[in-house]
mmCIF file of C-alpha atoms and ligand atoms in Angstrom:
data_model
loop_
_atom_site.group_PDB
_atom_site.id
_atom_site.type_symbol
_atom_site.label_atom_id
_atom_site.label_comp_id
_atom_site.label_asym_id
_atom_site.label_seq_id
_atom_site.Cartn_x
_atom_site.Cartn_y
_atom_site.Cartn_z
ATOM 1 C CA MET A 24 58.781 -9.412 32.172
ATOM 2 C CA THR A 25 57.347 -10.611 35.435
ATOM 3 C CA GLY A 26 54.849 -13.414 35.754
ATOM 4 C CA ALA A 27 52.233 -10.890 37.010
ATOM 5 C CA THR A 28 52.662 -8.667 33.900
ATOM 6 C CA SER A 29 52.351 -11.535 31.424
ATOM 7 C CA GLY A 30 49.322 -12.792 33.346
ATOM 8 C CA ARG A 31 47.690 -9.361 33.086
ATOM 9 C CA ARG A 32 48.443 -9.230 29.314
ATOM 10 C CA GLY A 33 46.956 -12.664 28.847
ATOM 11 C CA PHE A 34 43.817 -11.582 30.663
ATOM 12 C CA LEU A 35 43.519 -8.422 28.510
ATOM 13 C CA LYS A 36 43.939 -10.466 25.294
ATOM 14 C CA LYS A 37 41.161 -12.802 26.387
ATOM 15 C CA ALA A 38 38.888 -9.883 27.340
ATOM 16 C CA VAL A 39 39.445 -8.160 23.956
ATOM 17 C CA ALA A 40 38.817 -11.445 22.124
ATOM 18 C CA LEU A 41 35.604 -11.890 24.114
ATOM 19 C CA VAL A 42 34.332 -8.381 23.237
ATOM 20 C CA VAL A 43 35.257 -8.745 19.527
ATOM 21 C CA GLY A 44 33.585 -12.162 19.449
ATOM 22 C CA ALA A 45 30.430 -10.769 21.062
ATOM 23 C CA ILE A 46 30.227 -7.911 18.524
ATOM 24 C CA ALA A 47 30.832 -10.351 15.647
ATOM 25 C CA GLY A 48 27.930 -12.444 16.916
ATOM 26 C CA ILE A 49 25.523 -9.553 17.561
ATOM 27 C CA VAL A 50 25.817 -7.999 14.079
ATOM 28 C CA PRO A 51 24.539 -11.074 12.153
ATOM 29 C CA ALA A 52 21.869 -11.619 14.812
ATOM 30 C CA LEU A 53 20.594 -8.044 14.319
ATOM 31 C CA ALA A 54 20.692 -8.493 10.540
ATOM 32 C CA GLY A 55 18.629 -11.677 10.923
ATOM 33 C CA LEU A 56 16.122 -9.829 13.101
ATOM 34 C CA MET A 57 15.816 -7.100 10.465
ATOM 35 C CA VAL A 58 15.052 -9.752 7.828
ATOM 36 C CA LEU A 59 12.436 -11.248 10.138
ATOM 37 C CA LEU A 60 10.805 -7.872 10.639
ATOM 38 C CA ASP A 61 11.233 -6.874 6.998
ATOM 39 C CA PRO A 62 7.527 -7.081 6.020
ATOM 40 C CA LEU A 63 6.736 -4.597 8.768
ATOM 41 C CA ARG A 64 9.173 -2.162 7.188
ATOM 42 C CA HIS A 65 7.496 -2.255 3.734
ATOM 43 C CA LYS A 66 5.349 0.741 4.539
ATOM 44 C CA ALA A 67 5.530 2.446 1.136
ATOM 45 C CA ALA A 68 3.040 5.257 1.019
ATOM 46 C CA ALA A 69 0.373 3.637 3.174
ATOM 47 C CA GLY A 70 -1.250 6.283 5.313
ATOM 48 C CA SER A 71 0.167 9.244 3.416
ATOM 49 C CA ALA A 72 -1.376 11.105 0.498
ATOM 50 C CA VAL A 73 -0.016 10.558 -2.999
ATOM 51 C CA LYS A 74 -0.599 12.811 -6.002
ATOM 52 C CA VAL A 75 -2.422 10.661 -8.579
ATOM 53 C CA THR A 76 -3.480 13.045 -11.355
ATOM 54 C CA THR A 77 -4.993 16.441 -12.015
ATOM 55 C CA LEU A 78 -8.667 17.354 -11.749
ATOM 56 C CA ASP A 79 -8.669 18.195 -15.482
ATOM 57 C CA ALA A 80 -8.077 14.511 -16.273
ATOM 58 C CA LEU A 81 -11.465 13.576 -14.788
ATOM 59 C CA PRO A 82 -14.544 13.982 -16.986
ATOM 60 C CA PRO A 83 -17.106 16.398 -15.553
ATOM 61 C CA ASP A 84 -19.937 13.896 -16.079
ATOM 62 C CA GLY A 85 -18.748 11.744 -13.160
ATOM 63 C CA VAL A 86 -17.671 8.696 -15.191
ATOM 64 C CA PRO A 87 -14.830 6.931 -13.311
ATOM 65 C CA ARG A 88 -11.336 6.814 -14.759
ATOM 66 C CA ARG A 89 -8.649 4.374 -13.731
ATOM 67 C CA PHE A 90 -5.174 5.580 -12.625
ATOM 68 C CA SER A 91 -2.038 3.906 -11.347
ATOM 69 C CA VAL A 92 -0.808 5.052 -7.958
ATOM 70 C CA VAL A 93 2.924 5.667 -8.021
ATOM 71 C CA ALA A 94 4.972 6.404 -4.909
ATOM 72 C CA ASP A 95 8.347 5.916 -3.273
ATOM 73 C CA ARG A 96 8.722 2.617 -1.448
ATOM 74 C CA THR A 97 11.302 1.623 1.151
ATOM 75 C CA ASP A 98 12.375 -1.658 2.678
ATOM 76 C CA ALA A 99 15.077 -2.438 5.211
ATOM 77 C CA TRP A 100 17.926 -1.630 2.846
ATOM 78 C CA ASN A 101 16.661 0.237 -0.186
ATOM 79 C CA LYS A 102 14.469 3.111 -1.255
ATOM 80 C CA TYR A 103 12.715 2.722 -4.606
ATOM 81 C CA LEU A 104 11.568 5.926 -6.270
ATOM 82 C CA ASN A 105 8.316 6.205 -8.229
ATOM 83 C CA VAL A 106 7.153 2.581 -8.253
ATOM 84 C CA PRO A 107 3.515 1.493 -8.830
ATOM 85 C CA ILE A 108 1.867 0.563 -5.520
ATOM 86 C CA GLY A 109 -1.702 0.052 -6.775
ATOM 87 C CA ALA A 110 -4.484 1.582 -8.813
ATOM 88 C CA VAL A 111 -7.675 3.528 -8.210
ATOM 89 C CA TYR A 112 -10.845 4.614 -9.964
ATOM 90 C CA LEU A 113 -11.446 8.340 -9.605
ATOM 91 C CA ARG A 114 -14.623 10.224 -10.453
ATOM 92 C CA ARG A 115 -15.846 13.743 -9.963
ATOM 93 C CA THR A 116 -18.646 14.125 -7.458
ATOM 94 C CA GLY A 117 -18.657 17.944 -7.458
ATOM 95 C CA ALA A 118 -16.888 20.962 -8.915
ATOM 96 C CA ASP A 119 -13.937 20.442 -6.609
ATOM 97 C CA GLN A 120 -14.669 17.006 -5.185
ATOM 98 C CA VAL A 121 -13.568 13.521 -6.190
ATOM 99 C CA GLU A 122 -14.302 10.010 -5.003
ATOM 100 C CA ALA A 123 -11.617 7.307 -5.034
ATOM 101 C CA LEU A 124 -12.156 3.539 -5.080
ATOM 102 C CA ASN A 125 -9.510 0.848 -4.929
ATOM 103 C CA VAL A 126 -9.608 -1.235 -8.147
ATOM 104 C CA VAL A 127 -9.222 -4.495 -6.199
ATOM 105 C CA CYS A 128 -12.358 -6.613 -5.829
ATOM 106 C CA PRO A 129 -13.022 -7.332 -2.136
ATOM 107 C CA HIS A 130 -14.121 -10.896 -2.945
ATOM 108 C CA ALA A 131 -10.780 -12.450 -3.901
ATOM 109 C CA GLY A 132 -8.553 -9.652 -5.144
ATOM 110 C CA CYS A 133 -9.132 -9.451 -8.923
ATOM 111 C CA PHE A 134 -9.165 -6.055 -10.624
ATOM 112 C CA VAL A 135 -12.628 -4.753 -11.473
ATOM 113 C CA ASP A 136 -13.525 -3.133 -14.811
ATOM 114 C CA PHE A 137 -15.838 -0.204 -15.327
ATOM 115 C CA ASN A 138 -18.518 -0.819 -17.913
ATOM 116 C CA SER A 139 -19.385 2.617 -19.222
ATOM 117 C CA ASP A 140 -22.421 1.295 -21.134
ATOM 118 C CA GLY A 141 -24.092 -0.064 -18.021
ATOM 119 C CA GLY A 142 -22.501 2.498 -15.713
ATOM 120 C CA LYS A 143 -21.336 -0.222 -13.292
ATOM 121 C CA PHE A 144 -18.178 -1.929 -12.111
ATOM 122 C CA HIS A 145 -17.834 -5.603 -12.978
ATOM 123 C CA CYS A 146 -15.384 -8.146 -11.662
ATOM 124 C CA PRO A 147 -14.384 -10.627 -14.390
ATOM 125 C CA CYS A 148 -13.392 -13.370 -11.937
ATOM 126 C CA HIS A 149 -16.733 -14.309 -10.318
ATOM 127 C CA ASN A 150 -19.127 -11.692 -11.690
ATOM 128 C CA SER A 151 -19.557 -9.367 -8.744
ATOM 129 C CA THR A 152 -21.068 -6.073 -9.846
ATOM 130 C CA PHE A 153 -20.887 -2.706 -8.109
ATOM 131 C CA THR A 154 -22.677 0.599 -8.605
ATOM 132 C CA VAL A 155 -20.696 3.616 -9.770
ATOM 133 C CA ASP A 156 -20.171 4.682 -6.141
ATOM 134 C CA GLY A 157 -18.829 1.233 -5.211
ATOM 135 C CA LYS A 158 -21.821 -0.390 -3.488
ATOM 136 C CA ILE A 159 -22.726 -4.026 -4.185
ATOM 137 C CA ASP A 160 -25.097 -3.968 -7.149
ATOM 138 C CA SER A 161 -26.540 -7.471 -7.338
ATOM 139 C CA PRO A 162 -27.472 -9.578 -4.293
ATOM 140 C CA THR A 163 -25.965 -12.554 -6.123
ATOM 141 C CA SER A 164 -22.514 -10.905 -6.171
ATOM 142 C CA PRO A 165 -20.111 -13.036 -4.144
ATOM 143 C CA ALA A 166 -18.207 -9.965 -2.910
ATOM 144 C CA PRO A 167 -18.766 -9.596 0.856
ATOM 145 C CA ARG A 168 -18.644 -5.782 0.740
ATOM 146 C CA GLY A 169 -18.597 -2.901 -1.725
ATOM 147 C CA LEU A 170 -15.468 -1.556 -3.373
ATOM 148 C CA ASP A 171 -13.077 0.007 -0.889
ATOM 149 C CA SER A 172 -13.308 3.778 -0.845
ATOM 150 C CA LEU A 173 -10.153 5.783 -0.236
ATOM 151 C CA GLN A 174 -9.624 9.239 1.198
ATOM 152 C CA ALA A 175 -9.168 11.712 -1.664
ATOM 153 C CA GLU A 176 -8.971 15.480 -2.007
ATOM 154 C CA VAL A 177 -8.268 18.183 -4.566
ATOM 155 C CA ARG A 178 -5.312 20.466 -3.832
ATOM 156 C CA ASN A 179 -4.655 23.288 -6.274
ATOM 157 C CA GLY A 180 -6.119 21.339 -9.167
ATOM 158 C CA GLU A 181 -4.290 18.111 -8.263
ATOM 159 C CA VAL A 182 -5.973 14.941 -7.001
ATOM 160 C CA TRP A 183 -4.332 13.410 -3.923
ATOM 161 C CA VAL A 184 -5.285 9.993 -2.563
ATOM 162 C CA VAL A 185 -4.385 8.185 0.657
ATOM 163 C CA PHE A 186 -3.766 4.768 -0.893
ATOM 164 C CA GLN A 187 -4.428 1.605 1.090
ATOM 165 C CA ASN A 188 -5.190 -2.050 0.363
ATOM 166 C CA PHE A 189 -7.710 -3.983 2.435
ATOM 167 C CA LYS A 190 -8.146 -7.674 3.224
ATOM 168 C CA ALA A 191 -10.286 -9.567 0.722
ATOM 169 C CA GLY A 192 -12.980 -12.118 1.528
ATOM 170 C CA GLN A 193 -14.483 -10.498 4.624
ATOM 171 C CA LYS A 194 -17.339 -8.104 5.304
ATOM 172 C CA GLU A 195 -15.269 -5.692 7.383
ATOM 173 C CA LYS A 196 -12.849 -3.282 5.736
ATOM 174 C CA VAL A 197 -9.541 -4.212 7.398
ATOM 175 C CA PRO A 198 -6.339 -2.506 6.147
ATOM 176 C CA VAL A 199 -3.507 -4.745 4.958
ATOM 177 C CA ALA A 200 -0.480 -3.894 7.106
HETATM 178 S S1 LIG B 328 -12.631 -11.745 -7.166
HETATM 179 FE FE1 LIG B 328 -14.196 -10.407 -7.816
HETATM 180 S S2 LIG B 328 -15.965 -11.586 -7.744
HETATM 181 FE FE2 LIG B 328 -14.465 -12.937 -7.075
#
């Protein structure tokens, strides 16, 4: 073997080691970046319609009923099938029309109850009250806005809702990313 050949082999070994080392460094760096961006990848069903129940499950008199919202959820590595992502109150507003409200109080995030005797929503945490269509009922309610309405529609006797959470504690309805 000549000196030139062994020199060339030595150079190739170093070049291969450099490339392998670079790849070995990039993979963990990308994994770290994915972890950093992970919250952005928790999109679940936000922005897409989810089947919540059937129209038959809603009383015709317009009294709200509470339902869990169940959907598939994905993160950077896994897909979870049929997990609860929130809850809504649904009520009939017409023969084929429904209204959907997020159950979360916009004051500080507690779950509101519906008082069928008084026909109003009540938050047990700081006593905000809301009318049946989600508007602030009492001027003394600490909630800065009414209950958050959600897009809902009836498709072939099924009730579909575009589920979304919104930031609490502010007057504007700002979606939680
Ligand atoms: S969280 Fe509902 S009134 Fe405060």
